[in-house]
Coordinates of C-alpha atoms in Angstrom, one line a residue:
M19 CA 13.9 -28.1 -104.0
A20 CA 12.1 -26.5 -101.0
A21 CA 9.0 -28.2 -99.7
P22 CA 5.7 -26.4 -100.5
F23 CA 4.1 -24.3 -97.8
P24 CA 0.4 -24.0 -98.3
V25 CA -1.2 -20.9 -96.7
P26 CA -3.9 -21.9 -94.3
Q27 CA -7.4 -20.4 -94.7
I28 CA -8.0 -17.6 -92.3
A29 CA -11.5 -16.5 -91.5
D30 CA -11.5 -12.7 -91.3
N31 CA -14.1 -11.1 -89.1
P32 CA -14.4 -7.5 -90.1
D33 CA -16.7 -6.6 -87.2
G34 CA -14.5 -7.8 -84.4
W35 CA -12.1 -10.6 -83.4
G36 CA -12.8 -14.3 -83.0
P37 CA -14.5 -16.8 -85.4
C38 CA -17.1 -15.5 -87.8
S39 CA -19.3 -18.6 -87.7
V40 CA -19.6 -21.8 -85.7
P41 CA -18.3 -25.0 -87.4
T42 CA -21.0 -27.5 -88.4
H43 CA -20.0 -30.3 -86.1
L44 CA -20.1 -27.9 -83.1
K45 CA -23.4 -26.3 -83.9
D46 CA -26.2 -26.6 -81.2
I47 CA -23.8 -28.0 -78.6
P48 CA -23.7 -25.9 -75.4
F49 CA -20.3 -25.0 -74.2
A50 CA -19.4 -26.1 -70.7
P51 CA -16.2 -27.1 -69.0
F52 CA -15.7 -30.8 -68.8
N53 CA -13.9 -30.5 -65.4
K54 CA -16.4 -29.5 -62.8
G55 CA -13.6 -28.0 -60.7
D56 CA -12.9 -25.4 -63.4
K57 CA -14.7 -22.1 -62.9
L58 CA -14.8 -19.9 -66.0
G59 CA -16.4 -16.5 -66.2
R60 CA -16.3 -14.5 -69.3
V61 CA -14.3 -15.6 -72.4
A62 CA -12.1 -12.5 -72.3
D63 CA -12.1 -10.3 -69.3
W64 CA -8.8 -8.7 -68.4
S65 CA -10.2 -6.9 -65.3
Q66 CA -11.2 -10.2 -63.7
S67 CA -7.7 -10.7 -62.2
A68 CA -8.2 -7.6 -60.2
Y69 CA -10.8 -9.4 -58.1
G70 CA -9.1 -12.7 -57.7
N71 CA -11.3 -15.7 -57.3
K72 CA -13.8 -13.9 -55.2
Y73 CA -16.3 -13.4 -58.0
G74 CA -14.8 -15.7 -60.7
G75 CA -17.0 -18.5 -61.9
R76 CA -20.0 -17.4 -60.0
G77 CA -22.3 -19.2 -62.3
F78 CA -20.5 -22.5 -61.9
Q79 CA -20.3 -22.7 -58.1
Q80 CA -23.2 -25.2 -58.1
G81 CA -21.3 -27.7 -60.3
G82 CA -21.9 -26.3 -63.8
P83 CA -24.9 -26.5 -66.0
P84 CA -27.4 -29.3 -65.3
V85 CA -26.3 -31.0 -68.6
F86 CA -23.3 -32.5 -66.8
N87 CA -24.9 -33.0 -63.4
F88 CA -25.0 -36.6 -62.1
F89 CA -28.1 -38.1 -60.7
A90 CA -28.1 -41.3 -58.6
N91 CA -30.5 -44.1 -59.4
E92 CA -32.7 -46.1 -57.1
E93 CA -30.0 -48.8 -56.5
E94 CA -27.4 -46.3 -55.4
E95 CA -29.9 -44.6 -53.0
S96 CA -30.4 -47.9 -51.2
F97 CA -26.7 -48.5 -50.7
H98 CA -25.2 -47.5 -47.3
L99 CA -21.7 -47.7 -45.9
V100 CA -21.1 -49.6 -42.6
D101 CA -18.6 -48.1 -40.1
N102 CA -16.7 -51.0 -38.5
R103 CA -14.4 -48.9 -36.4
P104 CA -14.7 -49.5 -32.6
V105 CA -16.5 -46.9 -30.5
K106 CA -14.1 -45.0 -28.2
T107 CA -15.0 -44.9 -24.5
N108 CA -13.3 -43.2 -21.6
K109 CA -12.4 -44.8 -18.3
F110 CA -15.4 -43.3 -16.5
G111 CA -18.0 -44.9 -18.7
G112 CA -18.7 -42.1 -21.2
G113 CA -18.9 -39.4 -18.6
R114 CA -22.1 -40.7 -17.0
R115 CA -20.5 -41.4 -13.6
F116 CA -18.7 -38.0 -13.6
Q117 CA -21.9 -36.2 -14.3
Q118 CA -23.7 -38.0 -11.5
N119 CA -20.9 -37.0 -9.1
N120 CA -21.0 -33.5 -10.3
R121 CA -24.8 -33.3 -9.7
F122 CA -24.1 -34.8 -6.2
N123 CA -21.5 -32.1 -5.4
N124 CA -23.8 -29.3 -6.6
Q125 CA -26.5 -30.6 -4.3
Q126 CA -24.0 -30.7 -1.4
R127 CA -22.9 -27.1 -2.1
R128 CA -26.6 -26.0 -2.1
D129 CA -27.2 -27.8 1.2
G130 CA -24.0 -26.3 2.8
K131 CA -22.4 -29.7 3.5
D132 CA -19.4 -29.4 1.3
G133 CA -16.5 -28.7 3.6
A134 CA -14.1 -27.9 0.8
R135 CA -16.2 -25.3 -1.0
G136 CA -18.5 -24.2 1.7
G137 CA -22.2 -23.5 1.6
P138 CA -24.2 -20.5 0.7
E139 CA -22.7 -18.5 3.5
Q140 CA -19.2 -19.1 2.1
D141 CA -20.3 -18.3 -1.4
K142 CA -21.9 -15.1 -0.1
K143 CA -18.6 -14.1 1.7
K144 CA -16.7 -14.6 -1.6
G145 CA -19.2 -12.5 -3.5
G146 CA -21.3 -15.3 -5.2
A147 CA -20.6 -17.3 -8.3
Q148 CA -20.4 -14.3 -10.6
Q149 CA -17.8 -12.6 -8.4
Q150 CA -15.8 -15.8 -8.2
K151 CA -15.8 -16.1 -11.9
K152 CA -14.8 -12.5 -12.3
Q153 CA -11.9 -13.0 -9.9
Q154 CA -10.9 -16.2 -11.8
F155 CA -10.7 -14.6 -15.2
Y156 CA -10.0 -11.0 -14.2
G157 CA -7.6 -11.3 -11.3
R158 CA -5.7 -8.2 -12.4
D159 CA -8.6 -6.1 -11.1
N160 CA -7.7 -7.1 -7.6
N161 CA -4.2 -5.5 -7.9
R162 CA -5.6 -2.0 -8.4
P163 CA -4.2 0.4 -5.8
T164 CA -6.5 1.5 -3.0
Q165 CA -7.6 5.1 -3.3
Y166 CA -7.2 7.0 0.0
S167 CA -8.7 10.4 0.9
S168 CA -6.6 13.5 1.6
S169 CA -5.6 14.4 5.1
V170 CA -7.0 17.9 4.7
E171 CA -9.6 19.5 2.5
I172 CA -8.0 21.9 0.1
G173 CA -9.3 25.4 0.3
A174 CA -10.5 27.2 -2.8
D175 CA -8.3 30.2 -2.1
W176 CA -5.1 28.1 -1.6
A177 CA -2.5 28.5 -4.3
V178 CA 0.0 25.8 -5.3
V179 CA 3.5 27.3 -4.9
E180 CA 5.6 24.2 -5.6
Q181 CA 5.0 20.5 -6.5
I182 CA 7.7 18.0 -5.7
N183 CA 7.9 14.5 -7.1
T184 CA 9.0 12.4 -4.1
T185 CA 10.6 9.7 -6.3
S186 CA 13.2 12.2 -7.4
L187 CA 14.4 12.8 -3.8
G188 CA 16.4 9.6 -3.7
R189 CA 19.3 11.4 -5.5
L190 CA 19.8 14.0 -2.8
N191 CA 22.7 13.7 -0.3
Y192 CA 24.1 15.8 2.4
N193 CA 26.2 15.1 5.5
P194 CA 25.7 17.7 8.2
G195 CA 28.4 16.3 10.5
E196 CA 28.1 15.9 14.2
P197 CA 25.3 17.9 16.0
V198 CA 25.8 20.5 18.7
D199 CA 24.0 19.8 22.0
L200 CA 22.3 22.9 23.2
L201 CA 20.1 21.7 26.1
A202 CA 18.9 18.4 27.8
C203 CA 15.7 18.3 29.8
G204 CA 13.7 15.8 31.8
S205 CA 14.4 12.6 33.6
L206 CA 14.3 8.9 32.5
E207 CA 13.5 5.7 34.4
Y208 CA 15.6 2.7 33.8
Y209 CA 14.6 -0.2 31.5
D210 CA 13.6 -3.5 33.2
K211 CA 16.0 -6.1 31.8
S212 CA 13.7 -8.9 32.8
Y213 CA 11.7 -8.2 29.7
D214 CA 14.6 -9.3 27.5
N215 CA 13.9 -12.9 28.7
L216 CA 10.2 -12.7 27.8
A217 CA 8.9 -15.5 25.6
V218 CA 5.6 -16.4 24.0
K219 CA 4.9 -19.0 26.6
K220 CA 5.5 -16.4 29.3
E221 CA 3.5 -13.6 27.8
K222 CA 2.5 -10.6 30.0
P223 CA -0.7 -8.6 29.7
L224 CA -0.2 -5.0 28.5
E225 CA -0.9 -2.7 31.4
K226 CA -2.9 0.5 30.9
T227 CA -0.8 3.4 32.2
K228 CA -2.3 6.5 33.9
R229 CA 0.6 8.7 33.1
I230 CA 0.3 11.8 31.0
F231 CA 1.8 12.2 27.5
R232 CA 2.1 15.6 26.1
S233 CA 2.5 16.2 22.4
V234 CA 3.9 19.7 22.0
S235 CA 4.4 21.2 18.5
T236 CA 7.3 23.4 17.5
S237 CA 5.6 26.8 17.9
D238 CA 4.2 25.9 21.3
D239 CA 7.6 24.8 22.7
P240 CA 8.8 27.6 25.1
V241 CA 12.4 26.4 24.8
L242 CA 12.4 26.6 21.0
A243 CA 10.6 30.0 21.2
Q244 CA 13.4 31.3 23.5
M245 CA 16.1 29.9 21.1
A246 CA 14.4 31.5 18.1
A247 CA 14.3 34.9 19.9
G248 CA 18.0 34.6 20.6
G249 CA 18.8 33.8 17.0
K250 CA 20.2 30.4 17.7
A251 CA 19.1 29.1 14.2
R252 CA 16.9 29.9 11.3
V253 CA 14.9 26.6 11.1
F254 CA 13.1 24.9 14.1
A255 CA 11.4 21.5 14.3
V256 CA 10.7 18.5 16.5
D257 CA 12.0 15.0 15.6
S258 CA 8.6 13.5 14.7
I259 CA 8.1 16.2 12.1
L260 CA 11.7 16.1 10.8
T261 CA 11.7 12.3 10.4
H262 CA 8.4 12.6 8.6
L263 CA 10.1 14.7 5.9
M264 CA 13.3 12.5 5.9
C265 CA 11.4 9.3 5.2
M266 CA 8.6 10.7 3.0
Q267 CA 9.5 8.5 0.1
S268 CA 8.3 5.4 2.0
S269 CA 4.9 7.1 2.9
K270 CA 1.7 5.8 1.2
Y271 CA -1.0 7.6 3.2
G272 CA -1.8 11.3 3.0
W273 CA -0.5 13.8 5.5
D274 CA 0.2 17.5 5.9
L275 CA 2.6 19.8 7.7
L276 CA 2.4 23.5 8.4
A277 CA 5.4 25.6 7.6
T278 CA 5.5 29.2 8.9
R279 CA 7.9 31.9 7.6
K280 CA 8.5 34.6 10.2
G281 CA 11.2 37.1 9.3
D282 CA 14.2 35.0 8.2
Q283 CA 13.2 32.0 10.3
L284 CA 11.2 28.9 9.5
F285 CA 9.0 26.8 11.8
F286 CA 7.6 23.3 11.1
D287 CA 4.4 22.4 12.9
W288 CA 1.6 19.8 12.6
R289 CA -1.8 21.3 11.8
P290 CA -4.1 21.8 14.7
S291 CA -6.6 18.9 15.2
S292 CA -4.8 16.8 12.7
K293 CA -3.9 13.1 13.2
F294 CA -0.3 13.6 12.5
T295 CA 0.9 12.2 15.8
L296 CA -0.9 8.8 15.3
L297 CA 1.1 5.8 14.3
T298 CA 0.2 3.9 11.1
V299 CA -0.2 0.1 10.8
N300 CA 0.8 -1.9 7.8
E301 CA 1.0 1.2 5.7
T302 CA 3.4 -0.4 3.2
A303 CA 2.0 -3.9 3.3
P304 CA 1.1 -5.6 0.0
E305 CA -2.5 -6.0 1.2
A306 CA -3.8 -2.4 1.7
V307 CA -5.6 -1.5 5.0
P308 CA -9.2 -0.4 4.3
E309 CA -10.1 3.2 5.0
D310 CA -13.2 2.2 6.9
K311 CA -14.2 4.3 9.9
D312 CA -16.6 1.6 11.2
N313 CA -14.1 -1.2 10.9
I314 CA -11.9 -2.0 14.0
N315 CA -9.3 -3.2 11.5
G316 CA -9.6 0.0 9.4
M317 CA -6.9 2.6 9.0
N318 CA -8.1 5.0 11.6
H319 CA -8.9 2.5 14.3
L320 CA -5.6 0.7 13.9
A321 CA -3.7 4.0 14.1
L322 CA -5.4 4.8 17.5
E323 CA -4.8 1.3 18.7
A324 CA -1.1 1.4 17.8
T325 CA -0.6 4.8 19.4
A326 CA -2.2 3.6 22.6
I327 CA -0.1 0.4 22.6
N328 CA 3.2 2.3 22.2
Q329 CA 2.3 4.7 25.0
N330 CA 1.3 2.0 27.4
F331 CA 4.2 -0.3 26.5
S332 CA 6.9 2.5 26.8
Q333 CA 5.9 2.9 30.5
Q334 CA 5.3 -0.8 31.4
V335 CA 8.9 -2.0 30.6
L336 CA 10.5 0.6 33.0
V337 CA 11.5 0.0 36.6
K338 CA 9.3 2.3 38.8
D339 CA 11.4 2.3 41.9
G340 CA 12.1 6.0 42.0
N341 CA 15.6 5.7 40.6
K342 CA 15.9 8.0 37.5
L343 CA 18.5 9.4 35.2
D344 CA 18.4 13.2 35.4
L345 CA 19.5 14.9 32.2
G346 CA 20.0 18.3 33.9
S347 CA 17.1 20.6 33.4
A348 CA 13.5 20.0 34.4
N349 CA 10.8 18.9 32.0
P350 CA 9.8 22.1 30.2
F351 CA 6.2 20.9 29.8
A352 CA 5.5 20.0 33.4
S353 CA 3.1 21.8 35.5
P354 CA 2.8 22.0 39.4
S355 CA -0.1 19.6 39.3
D356 CA 1.8 16.9 37.4
A357 CA 3.8 15.7 40.4
G358 CA 4.9 12.2 39.5
S359 CA 2.3 11.7 36.8
L360 CA 4.2 12.6 33.7
A361 CA 5.5 9.8 31.4
S362 CA 9.2 9.0 31.4
V363 CA 10.6 11.1 28.6
A364 CA 13.6 13.3 28.1
Y365 CA 14.3 16.0 25.5
K366 CA 17.6 16.9 23.7
Y367 CA 17.8 20.2 21.8
R368 CA 20.4 19.7 19.1
K369 CA 21.6 21.9 16.2
W370 CA 22.9 20.9 12.8
K371 CA 24.2 23.0 9.8
L372 CA 22.2 22.7 6.6
S373 CA 25.2 23.7 4.4
S374 CA 29.0 23.9 4.5
A375 CA 29.0 27.6 3.7
A376 CA 30.0 30.0 6.5
D377 CA 26.6 31.8 6.5
A378 CA 24.6 28.6 6.0
P379 CA 21.2 28.2 7.8
E380 CA 21.1 26.0 10.9
I381 CA 18.3 23.9 12.2
V382 CA 17.5 23.2 15.9
V383 CA 15.6 20.0 16.6
R384 CA 13.9 18.8 19.8
C385 CA 14.7 15.0 20.1
E386 CA 13.1 12.5 22.5
V387 CA 14.3 9.4 24.3
D388 CA 12.1 7.1 26.3
G389 CA 14.3 5.4 28.9
A390 CA 17.7 4.7 30.3
L391 CA 19.7 1.5 30.4
K392 CA 22.4 0.7 33.0
G393 CA 25.7 -0.1 31.3
P394 CA 28.6 -2.1 32.6
E395 CA 30.1 -1.2 35.9
G396 CA 31.8 2.2 35.6
A397 CA 30.2 3.0 32.3
P398 CA 27.7 5.8 31.9
P399 CA 24.1 4.9 31.5
Q400 CA 22.7 4.6 28.0
T401 CA 19.6 6.1 26.5
V402 CA 17.0 4.0 24.6
L403 CA 13.9 4.4 22.4
I404 CA 11.1 2.0 23.4
K405 CA 8.7 1.1 20.6
A406 CA 6.2 -1.7 19.9
L407 CA 4.9 -3.5 16.8
N408 CA 1.4 -4.7 17.2
E409 CA -0.4 -7.6 15.6
Y410 CA -4.1 -7.2 14.8
D411 CA -4.7 -10.1 12.4
I412 CA -3.8 -13.1 14.5
K413 CA -4.5 -15.7 11.8
S414 CA -2.3 -14.2 9.1
Q415 CA 0.5 -12.7 11.1
D416 CA 0.6 -15.3 13.9
Y417 CA 3.2 -13.8 16.3
R418 CA 2.7 -16.6 18.8
K419 CA 4.0 -19.3 16.4
R420 CA 6.7 -17.4 14.6
L421 CA 8.4 -15.5 17.4
E422 CA 9.7 -18.7 19.1
N423 CA 11.9 -19.8 16.3
Q424 CA 11.7 -17.1 13.6
K425 CA 12.0 -13.8 15.4
G426 CA 14.4 -12.4 12.8
A427 CA 12.0 -13.2 10.0
V428 CA 9.2 -11.5 11.9
V429 CA 11.3 -8.4 12.3
L430 CA 12.0 -8.3 8.6
S431 CA 8.4 -9.0 7.6
E432 CA 7.1 -6.3 9.9
T433 CA 9.7 -3.8 8.7
K434 CA 8.6 -4.4 5.2
N435 CA 4.9 -3.9 6.1
N436 CA 5.7 -0.8 8.2
K437 CA 8.6 0.6 6.3
F438 CA 7.7 4.3 6.9
K439 CA 7.0 3.9 10.6
V440 CA 10.1 1.9 11.3
A441 CA 12.3 4.2 9.2
K442 CA 11.0 7.1 11.3
W443 CA 12.0 5.3 14.5
V444 CA 15.5 4.5 13.2
A445 CA 16.0 8.1 12.0
S446 CA 14.7 9.5 15.4
S447 CA 17.1 7.3 17.3
L448 CA 20.0 8.5 15.2
L449 CA 18.9 12.2 15.7
S450 CA 18.7 11.8 19.5
G451 CA 21.9 9.8 19.8
A452 CA 20.1 6.9 21.4
D453 CA 22.2 3.8 22.1
Q454 CA 19.5 1.2 21.5
I455 CA 16.0 0.6 20.3
K456 CA 14.0 -1.7 22.4
L457 CA 11.4 -3.2 20.1
G458 CA 8.4 -5.1 21.6
F459 CA 5.9 -7.4 20.0
V460 CA 2.3 -6.9 21.1
S461 CA -0.8 -8.9 20.1
R462 CA -4.5 -8.7 20.9
A463 CA -5.7 -11.0 23.6
T464 CA -8.4 -12.1 21.1
T465 CA -8.9 -11.3 17.5
R466 CA -11.8 -8.8 18.0
D467 CA -10.7 -7.3 21.3
V468 CA -9.0 -3.9 20.7
S469 CA -8.8 -3.0 24.4
N470 CA -6.8 -5.9 25.9
H471 CA -3.3 -6.9 24.6
V472 CA -0.4 -9.1 25.6
V473 CA 3.4 -8.6 25.3
L474 CA 4.9 -11.6 23.6
A475 CA 8.6 -10.8 23.1
M476 CA 11.4 -8.1 23.0
H477 CA 14.1 -7.4 20.5
A478 CA 17.1 -5.1 20.9
L479 CA 18.4 -3.2 18.0
K480 CA 21.4 -0.9 17.4
P481 CA 20.4 2.3 15.5
K482 CA 23.3 2.3 13.1
D483 CA 22.9 -1.4 12.3
C484 CA 19.2 -0.9 11.8
A485 CA 19.9 2.0 9.3
R486 CA 22.1 -0.4 7.2
S487 CA 19.7 -3.3 7.4
F488 CA 16.5 -1.3 6.8
H489 CA 18.1 0.9 4.1
V490 CA 17.8 4.2 6.0
D491 CA 20.4 6.4 4.4
M492 CA 20.8 9.4 6.7
D493 CA 22.8 11.4 4.1
N494 CA 19.8 11.1 1.8
C495 CA 17.5 12.0 4.7
W496 CA 19.4 15.2 5.4
G497 CA 19.6 16.0 1.7
I498 CA 15.8 16.0 1.6
V499 CA 15.5 18.2 4.6
R500 CA 18.1 20.6 3.2
A501 CA 16.2 20.8 -0.2
V502 CA 12.8 21.4 1.5
C503 CA 14.3 24.1 3.8
D504 CA 16.0 25.9 1.0
L505 CA 12.8 25.9 -1.0
L506 CA 10.7 27.4 1.9
L507 CA 13.4 29.9 3.0
G508 CA 13.3 31.3 -0.5
L509 CA 9.6 32.1 -0.2
D510 CA 7.9 35.2 1.2
E511 CA 6.7 35.4 4.8
G512 CA 3.5 33.7 5.5
A513 CA 2.0 30.2 6.1
Y514 CA 2.5 27.3 3.8
L515 CA 1.0 23.8 4.0
L516 CA 2.9 20.8 2.8
V517 CA 0.4 18.2 1.6
K518 CA 1.4 14.6 0.6
D519 CA -0.9 13.2 -2.1
P520 CA -2.2 9.8 -0.8
N521 CA -2.6 8.4 -4.3
K522 CA 0.4 9.9 -6.1
E523 CA 4.1 10.3 -5.4
L524 CA 3.7 14.1 -5.0
L525 CA 4.3 16.7 -2.3
R526 CA 2.5 19.9 -2.9
V527 CA 3.3 23.2 -1.2
Y528 CA 0.2 25.5 -0.8
S529 CA 0.2 29.1 0.2
V530 CA -2.6 29.4 2.8
P531 CA -4.0 32.4 4.7
A532 CA -2.6 33.0 8.1
D533 CA -5.9 32.3 9.8
A534 CA -6.8 29.2 7.7
F535 CA -6.8 26.9 10.7
A536 CA -7.6 29.3 13.4
A537 CA -11.2 28.3 13.6
V538 CA -10.6 24.6 13.6
S539 CA -11.7 23.1 16.9
A540 CA -10.6 19.8 18.5
P541 CA -12.6 16.8 17.4
A542 CA -15.5 15.9 19.6
P543 CA -15.3 12.8 21.7
E544 CA -18.2 11.2 19.9
D545 CA -16.5 11.6 16.6
D546 CA -13.5 9.6 17.7
A547 CA -12.9 5.9 17.2
D548 CA -14.1 3.8 20.1
G549 CA -12.7 1.2 22.5
V550 CA -9.0 2.1 22.6
D551 CA -7.4 3.2 25.9
M552 CA -5.0 6.0 25.2
G553 CA -3.7 6.2 28.8
G554 CA -4.0 9.3 31.0
E555 CA -5.7 12.4 30.0
V556 CA -5.1 15.5 32.0
A557 CA -5.2 19.1 30.9
G558 CA -1.7 20.6 30.5
P559 CA -0.3 24.1 30.2
P560 CA -1.9 26.4 27.7
G561 CA -1.0 25.7 24.0
M562 CA 0.0 22.1 24.7
D563 CA -1.9 19.0 23.4
V564 CA -2.2 16.2 25.8
T565 CA -1.6 13.0 23.9
V566 CA -4.4 11.9 21.6
P567 CA -8.1 12.5 22.6
L568 CA -9.5 9.7 24.8
V569 CA -11.3 7.0 22.9
T570 CA -14.4 5.3 24.3
G571 CA -17.3 3.2 23.4
L572 CA -16.2 0.8 20.6
K573 CA -18.0 -2.5 20.8
P574 CA -15.6 -5.3 19.9
A575 CA -17.4 -7.8 17.8
D576 CA -18.0 -11.3 19.3
S577 CA -16.2 -10.3 22.6
G578 CA -18.7 -8.0 24.3
A579 CA -18.7 -4.3 24.7
A580 CA -15.6 -2.5 25.7
D581 CA -15.7 -1.0 29.2
A582 CA -15.7 2.7 28.8
D583 CA -14.3 3.1 32.4
D584 CA -11.1 1.3 31.4
A585 CA -10.3 4.3 29.3

């Protein structure tokens, strides 16, 4: 027999769901959760889950209704816990001693007695506390590249013909083969071999030469003009201009060159009154040289100083006994009044082909050599290039300490800091066929004296070995020259200006009016940098520039005024 199953009583609510009435034993008792951690909102709210616990139980966040709140009596209020844990102390007595020392150090810094930090003068030199804090936390601002100004003011009527990214020139290669010697002019004095034994302890003062240096551009060279008229080649240049194009990838400063198309020929010149012939100093160094015209260690003053040093040095290390190596023809830039006053220099006019095709354009380059070197008995004399690296910051470069035992390291360091200048020297020696490069190390007599220098050491270099050591790839150099010449030979007749952007790896070619630089005059003497002796200055034949304008009047700081008569 099945067990009975009574049907439970169900309260039916016709008006909704849930109980119809409250049981008697639960009447008048407020509902509240017995666990104060529970947070209940509405009895039935299916949308509450959409908000999570952000709004749930808002009315119970204070511990529920006051019915279940707990209140402490008077005895509990008088009860306190006692912490028996030992008090931690540091080895400096709770920081009291450190704070006293810190106050003492601050007082010393204010009084200027702290040798490690320096006084107010030192803080002022470093830019003050705010600047020091900025450098500490925002050091990356110091790595921002220095912005240099352009070498020429771009005219409003100049049109950009072409824009070349110099970083893409590294893929160009061309081997022009051996050159053809067309003409050799001038005479050379012999190198004084006693300078090879020069040491720091036997330093010699740099003598100021009175000889004349003539910087003649391509269009002003009568020999190149005669060759152009005779159709010897289609492209003409001098070695200083050609090496500038060859090594432009290493250049950081701005510069410009003038390219003139006449008929089917092309001539490269430097712009009149430009500073193209000046040598740069520390152009590729990690620490940029400031472009400050009033600073003797600024870019402009250092360029004038380096150019003067190289001119004076190239004549000092020669034997002046009247014995010379005659290359055949007379100096084409000599005048009747120059008797014995021209600097020792010789010129070689050499020709290369710019393509392997039969009708390929050819280029004639005027190359320079500075001196001759007597070879072994019975061997013909050799030709040398004489250059100098100069030190201006004695404290950081310190030639006097490093040249004794670390001459090779100094050469590599200076090559890194002057990569563009040294690469031009190496390329020029290979173009001229020089057998050696005599490299001198020259320093200021004192840190702030730009007029007096001393020769500390000499170093001999082989051009081909230098090219390998300093990463000067002549095939790449000739590939760049070939590409630039092909570009310009494809343009219409007229004048074009090649402008290197000083802040970008760009070379822009502008089409300029034929008379764009006709009205430009030579810089006035008072506009030049002061205090650097540039050697002799005598007017030369018409159309020829005599070295760099003479520089006078710079007052070297802390060492007295420079004597203007020394210039």
